[in-house]
Coordinates of C-alpha atoms in Angstrom, one line a residue:
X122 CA -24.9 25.2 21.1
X123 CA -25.0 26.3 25.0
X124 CA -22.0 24.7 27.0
X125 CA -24.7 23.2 29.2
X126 CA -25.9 21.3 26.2
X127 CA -23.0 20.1 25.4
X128 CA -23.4 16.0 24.7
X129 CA -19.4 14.9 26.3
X130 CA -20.4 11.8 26.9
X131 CA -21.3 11.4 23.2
X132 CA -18.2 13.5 22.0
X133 CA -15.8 11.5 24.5
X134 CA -17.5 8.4 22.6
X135 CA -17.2 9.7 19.1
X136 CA -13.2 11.1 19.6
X137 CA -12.2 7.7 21.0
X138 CA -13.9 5.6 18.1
X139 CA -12.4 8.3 15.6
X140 CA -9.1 7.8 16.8
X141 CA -8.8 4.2 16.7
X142 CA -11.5 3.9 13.8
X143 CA -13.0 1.0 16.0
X144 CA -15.8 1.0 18.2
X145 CA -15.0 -2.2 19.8
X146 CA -11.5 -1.2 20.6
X147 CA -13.1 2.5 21.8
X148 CA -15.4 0.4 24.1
X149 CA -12.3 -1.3 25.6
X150 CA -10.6 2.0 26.0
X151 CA -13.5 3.6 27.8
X152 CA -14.9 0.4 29.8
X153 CA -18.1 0.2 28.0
X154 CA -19.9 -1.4 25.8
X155 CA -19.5 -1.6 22.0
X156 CA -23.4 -1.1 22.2
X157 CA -23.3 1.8 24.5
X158 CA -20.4 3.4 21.8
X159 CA -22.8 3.0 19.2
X160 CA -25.6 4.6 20.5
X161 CA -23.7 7.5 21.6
X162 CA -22.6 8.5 18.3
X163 CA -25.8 7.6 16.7
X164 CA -27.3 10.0 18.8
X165 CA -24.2 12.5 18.4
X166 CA -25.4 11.7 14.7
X167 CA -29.2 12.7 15.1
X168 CA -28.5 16.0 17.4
X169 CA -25.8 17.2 14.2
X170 CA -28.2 16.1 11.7
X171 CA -25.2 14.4 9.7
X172 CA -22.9 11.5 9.7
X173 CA -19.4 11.7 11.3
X174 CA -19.0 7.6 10.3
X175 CA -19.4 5.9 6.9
X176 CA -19.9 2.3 7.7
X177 CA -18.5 0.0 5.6
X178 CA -18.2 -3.6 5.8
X179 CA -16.6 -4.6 8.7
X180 CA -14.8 -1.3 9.3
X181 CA -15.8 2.2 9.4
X182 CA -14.2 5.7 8.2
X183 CA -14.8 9.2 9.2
X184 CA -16.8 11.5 6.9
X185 CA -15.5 15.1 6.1
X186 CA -17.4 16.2 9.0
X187 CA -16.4 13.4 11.3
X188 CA -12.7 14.1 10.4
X189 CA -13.0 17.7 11.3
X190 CA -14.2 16.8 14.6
X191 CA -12.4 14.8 15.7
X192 CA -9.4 16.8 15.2
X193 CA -10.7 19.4 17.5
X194 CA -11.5 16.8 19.9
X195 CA -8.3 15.3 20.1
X196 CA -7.0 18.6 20.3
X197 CA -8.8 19.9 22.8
X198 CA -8.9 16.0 25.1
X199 CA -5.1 16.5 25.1
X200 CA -5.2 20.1 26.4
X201 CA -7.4 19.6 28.9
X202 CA -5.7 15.9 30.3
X203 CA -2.1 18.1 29.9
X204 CA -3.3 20.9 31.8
X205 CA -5.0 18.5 34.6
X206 CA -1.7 16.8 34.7
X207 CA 0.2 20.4 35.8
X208 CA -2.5 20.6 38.4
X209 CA -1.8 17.3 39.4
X210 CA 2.3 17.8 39.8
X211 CA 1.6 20.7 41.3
X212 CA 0.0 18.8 44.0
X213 CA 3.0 15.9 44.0
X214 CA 5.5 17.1 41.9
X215 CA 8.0 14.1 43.1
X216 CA 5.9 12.3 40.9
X217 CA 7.7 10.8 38.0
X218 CA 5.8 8.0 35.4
X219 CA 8.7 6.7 32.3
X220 CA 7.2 4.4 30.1
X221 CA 10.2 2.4 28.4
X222 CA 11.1 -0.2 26.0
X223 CA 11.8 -3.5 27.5
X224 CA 15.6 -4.0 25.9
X225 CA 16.3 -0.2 27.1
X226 CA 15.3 -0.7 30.2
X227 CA 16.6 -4.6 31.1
X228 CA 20.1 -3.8 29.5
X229 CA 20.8 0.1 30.1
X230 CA 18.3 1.6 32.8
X231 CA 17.7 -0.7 35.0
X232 CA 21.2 -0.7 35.8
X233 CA 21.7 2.9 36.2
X234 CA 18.2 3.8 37.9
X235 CA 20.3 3.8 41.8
X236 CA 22.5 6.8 40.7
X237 CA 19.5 8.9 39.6
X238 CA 17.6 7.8 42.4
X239 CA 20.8 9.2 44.7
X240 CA 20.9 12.2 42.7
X241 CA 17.6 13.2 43.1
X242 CA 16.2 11.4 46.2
X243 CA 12.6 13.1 46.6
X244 CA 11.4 11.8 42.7
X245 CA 9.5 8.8 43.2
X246 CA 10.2 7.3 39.7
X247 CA 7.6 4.5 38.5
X248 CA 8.9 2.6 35.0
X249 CA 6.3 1.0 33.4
X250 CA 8.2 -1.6 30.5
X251 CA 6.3 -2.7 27.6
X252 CA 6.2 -2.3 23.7
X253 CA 3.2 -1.2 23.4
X254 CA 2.8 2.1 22.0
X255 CA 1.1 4.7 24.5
X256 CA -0.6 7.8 24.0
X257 CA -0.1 9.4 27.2
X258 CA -3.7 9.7 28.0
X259 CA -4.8 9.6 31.7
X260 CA -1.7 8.5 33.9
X261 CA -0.5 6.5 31.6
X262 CA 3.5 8.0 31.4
X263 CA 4.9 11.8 31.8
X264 CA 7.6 10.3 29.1
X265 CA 8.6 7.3 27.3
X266 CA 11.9 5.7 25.3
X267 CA 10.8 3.8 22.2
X268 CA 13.2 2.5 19.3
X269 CA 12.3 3.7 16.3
X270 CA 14.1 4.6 12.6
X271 CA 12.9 8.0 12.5
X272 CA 11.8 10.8 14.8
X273 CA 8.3 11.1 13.5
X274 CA 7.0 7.5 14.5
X275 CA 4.6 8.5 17.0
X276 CA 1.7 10.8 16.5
X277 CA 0.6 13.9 18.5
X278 CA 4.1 13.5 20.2
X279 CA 7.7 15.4 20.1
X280 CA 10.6 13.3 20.1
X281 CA 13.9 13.8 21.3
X282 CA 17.2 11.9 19.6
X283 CA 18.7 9.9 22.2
X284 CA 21.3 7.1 21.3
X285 CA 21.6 5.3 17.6
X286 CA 21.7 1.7 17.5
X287 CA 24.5 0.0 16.1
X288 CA 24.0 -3.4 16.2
X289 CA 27.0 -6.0 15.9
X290 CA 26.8 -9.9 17.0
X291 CA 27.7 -10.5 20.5
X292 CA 28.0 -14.3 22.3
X293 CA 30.0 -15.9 25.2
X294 CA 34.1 -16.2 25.4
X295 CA 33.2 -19.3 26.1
X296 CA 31.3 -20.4 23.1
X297 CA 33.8 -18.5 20.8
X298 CA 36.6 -20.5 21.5
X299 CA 34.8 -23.7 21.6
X300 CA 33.5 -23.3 18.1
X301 CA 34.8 -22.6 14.7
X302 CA 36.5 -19.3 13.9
X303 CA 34.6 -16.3 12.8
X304 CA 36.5 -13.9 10.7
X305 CA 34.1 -12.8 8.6
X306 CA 30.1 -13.1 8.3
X307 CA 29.7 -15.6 6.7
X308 CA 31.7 -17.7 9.7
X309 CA 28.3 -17.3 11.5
X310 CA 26.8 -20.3 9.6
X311 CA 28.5 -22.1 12.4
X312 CA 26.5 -21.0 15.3
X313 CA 22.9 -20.6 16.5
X314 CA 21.9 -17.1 16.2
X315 CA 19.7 -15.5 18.5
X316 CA 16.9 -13.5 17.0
X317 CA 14.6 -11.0 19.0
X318 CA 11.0 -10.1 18.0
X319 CA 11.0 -11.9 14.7
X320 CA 14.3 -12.5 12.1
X321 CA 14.6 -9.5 10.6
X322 CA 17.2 -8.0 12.5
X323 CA 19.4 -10.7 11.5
X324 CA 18.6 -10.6 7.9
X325 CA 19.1 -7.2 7.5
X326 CA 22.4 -7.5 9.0
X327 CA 23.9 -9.7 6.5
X328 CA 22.1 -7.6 3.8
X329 CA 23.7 -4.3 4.7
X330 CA 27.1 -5.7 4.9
X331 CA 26.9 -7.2 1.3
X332 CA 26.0 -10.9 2.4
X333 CA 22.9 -11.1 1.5
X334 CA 22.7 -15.0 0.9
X335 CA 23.3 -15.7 4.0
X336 CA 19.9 -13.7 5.5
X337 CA 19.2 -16.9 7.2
X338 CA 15.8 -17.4 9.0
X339 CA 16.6 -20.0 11.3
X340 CA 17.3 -20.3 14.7
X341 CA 15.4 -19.5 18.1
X342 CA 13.1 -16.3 18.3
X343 CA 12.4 -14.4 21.6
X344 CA 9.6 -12.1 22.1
X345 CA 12.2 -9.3 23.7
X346 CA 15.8 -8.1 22.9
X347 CA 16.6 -8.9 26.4
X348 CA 15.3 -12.0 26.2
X349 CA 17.6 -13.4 23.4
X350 CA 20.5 -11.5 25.0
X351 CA 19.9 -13.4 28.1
X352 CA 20.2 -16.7 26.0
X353 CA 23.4 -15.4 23.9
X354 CA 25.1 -14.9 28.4
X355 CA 24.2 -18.2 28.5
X356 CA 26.4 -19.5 25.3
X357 CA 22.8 -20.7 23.4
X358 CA 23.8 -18.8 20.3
X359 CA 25.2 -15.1 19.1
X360 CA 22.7 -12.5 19.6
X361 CA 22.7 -9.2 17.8
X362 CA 23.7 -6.6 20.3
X363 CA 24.8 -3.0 20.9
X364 CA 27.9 -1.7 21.9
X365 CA 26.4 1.0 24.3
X366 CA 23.3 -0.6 25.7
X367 CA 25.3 -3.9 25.8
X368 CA 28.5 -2.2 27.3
X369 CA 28.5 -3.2 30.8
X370 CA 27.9 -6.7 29.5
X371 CA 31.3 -6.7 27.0
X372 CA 33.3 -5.1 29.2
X373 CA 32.7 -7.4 32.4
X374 CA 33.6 -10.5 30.0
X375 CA 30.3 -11.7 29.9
X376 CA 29.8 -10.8 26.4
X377 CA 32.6 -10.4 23.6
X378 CA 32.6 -9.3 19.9
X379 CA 34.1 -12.0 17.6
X380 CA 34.8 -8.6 15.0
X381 CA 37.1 -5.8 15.6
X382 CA 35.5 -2.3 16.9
X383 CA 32.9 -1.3 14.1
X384 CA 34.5 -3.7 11.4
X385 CA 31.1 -5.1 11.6
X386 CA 28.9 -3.0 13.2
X387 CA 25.5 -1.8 11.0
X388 CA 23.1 1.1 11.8
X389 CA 19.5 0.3 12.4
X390 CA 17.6 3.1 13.7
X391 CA 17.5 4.7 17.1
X392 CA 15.8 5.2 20.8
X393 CA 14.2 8.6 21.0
X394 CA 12.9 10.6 24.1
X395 CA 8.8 10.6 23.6
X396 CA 6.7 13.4 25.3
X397 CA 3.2 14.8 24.5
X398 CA 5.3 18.4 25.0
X399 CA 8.7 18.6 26.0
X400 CA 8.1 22.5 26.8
X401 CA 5.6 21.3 29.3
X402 CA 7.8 18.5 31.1
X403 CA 7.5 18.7 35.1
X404 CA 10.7 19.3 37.4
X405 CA 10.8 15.7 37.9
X406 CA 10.7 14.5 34.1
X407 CA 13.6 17.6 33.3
X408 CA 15.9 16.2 35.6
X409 CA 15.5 12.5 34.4
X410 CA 15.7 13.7 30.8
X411 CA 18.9 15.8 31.6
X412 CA 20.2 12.9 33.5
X413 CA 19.9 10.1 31.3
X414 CA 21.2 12.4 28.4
X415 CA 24.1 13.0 30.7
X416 CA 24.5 8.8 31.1
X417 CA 23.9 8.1 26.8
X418 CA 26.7 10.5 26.6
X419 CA 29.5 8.3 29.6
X420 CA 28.8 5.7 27.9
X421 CA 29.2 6.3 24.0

């Protein structure tokens, strides 16, 4: 087929709905309509002379030959939106876009963001926080931090070790010495724990450390990390914290540990460094990379 002749619209229609195996959530992508999806790759459809969908009920899934598209298409999209994106830097390469988990970025960048700025005054830095996985497509980020138990979490990405988590229970001075004493895990039947997303975090604690039985699922839940943190500073309960992202906190006073130094600390995972291509980072995202590598590393 000439290049003229191409059909994007349709392809840009079909790769989208392939990728999410949705066409309602391709029409939201693309600002359309799930009607104008449809007839775009029906039409794709008719000009191949085969189907790229099988449509099941309520769903749909790629045929052989839809598969094999769309990995060229997503191949190919992501080429060309990287290459537009040198073009672009080129243009304003000052530009910097981090997209960054909320509890990374309310309890260790946020914090530190003035001495990078200082360091490198002409990189006007935009942090986008959220939890929502992106795909850097468009403008949406140049790179991202995301917490994650392994490396190979995110498709179509490179990732970068940054920091493991260590999580140990963390609450006020204040509320310590008010309540009963903790010496051991099970001492924590006392308090109100703090839990962040859903109880998990919390239950697995007690698991790994051999006190399974009391993987309680009780107690306030907070949609953020941050969130419950900010509760455990304000003596509501003990939250599960970190000793590097939570650092500043312990060592100002606001936050203690009621155990000794890693007595009870359990490892759950880490935050990785995301980028579409680490080999193809601007100037801009090199020097944040290098410089919050060079922060991860004060700290621990």
């Amino acid at each position: 087929m000439k290049r003229g002749r191409l059909p994007l619209t349709a392809l840009r229609s079909f790769e989208s709905a392939g990728r999410h195996l949705s066409f309602s959530r391709a029409a939201e992508e693309l600002y359309v309509s799930q009607a104008a999806i449809s007839r775009q790759i029906r039409e794709l459809e008719e000009l191949l002379g085969l189907a790229l969908f099988a449509r099941l009920h309520r769903r749909v899934a790629l045929t052989e030959a839809g598969a094999a598209l769309l990995a060229q298409l997503t191949t190919s999209f992501d080429d060309i939106d990287r290459q537009l994106s040198v073009i672009m830097s080129k243009a304003a390469p000052s530009a910097l876009r981090v997209n960054v988990e909320p509890s990374f970025a309310g309890e260790f960048l946020i914090q530190r963001l003035n001495s990078f700025q200082a360091q490198y005054p002409d990189i006007d830095i935009s942090v986008d926080s959220e939890l929502r996985l992106i795909e850097f497509r468009g403008q949406e980020a140049d790179l991202a931090v995301r917490y994650g138990e392994t490396a190979t979490s995110w498709p179509r990405t490179e990732s970068r070790h940054l920091i493991n988590v260590e999580t140990t229970p963390v609450m006020t001075a204040e509320l310590l010495a008010s309540g009963v004493p903790i010496t051991s895990p099970a001492d924590l039947s006392n308090y109100t724990l703090l839990h962040d997303y859903n109880r998990d975090g919390w239950a697995n604690w007690f698991t790994k450390l051999g006190f399974a039985e009391m993987a309680v699922r009780r107690g306030p839940v907070y949609a953020e990390a941050a969130l419950a943190m900010q509760a455990a500073k304000l003596g509501h309960g003990i939250a599960l914290g970190d000793r590097i992202l939570n650092g500043d906190d312990i060592r100002a006073g606001r936050l203690v540990c009621p155990f000794a130094r890693e007595t009870y600390d359990v490892s759950c995972g880490a935050y990785w460094l995301v980028a579409p291509d680490f080999n193809r980072l601007s100037i801009a995202a090199r020097a944040f990379v290098e410089w919050l590598q060079e922060e991860i590393l004060r700290k621990a």
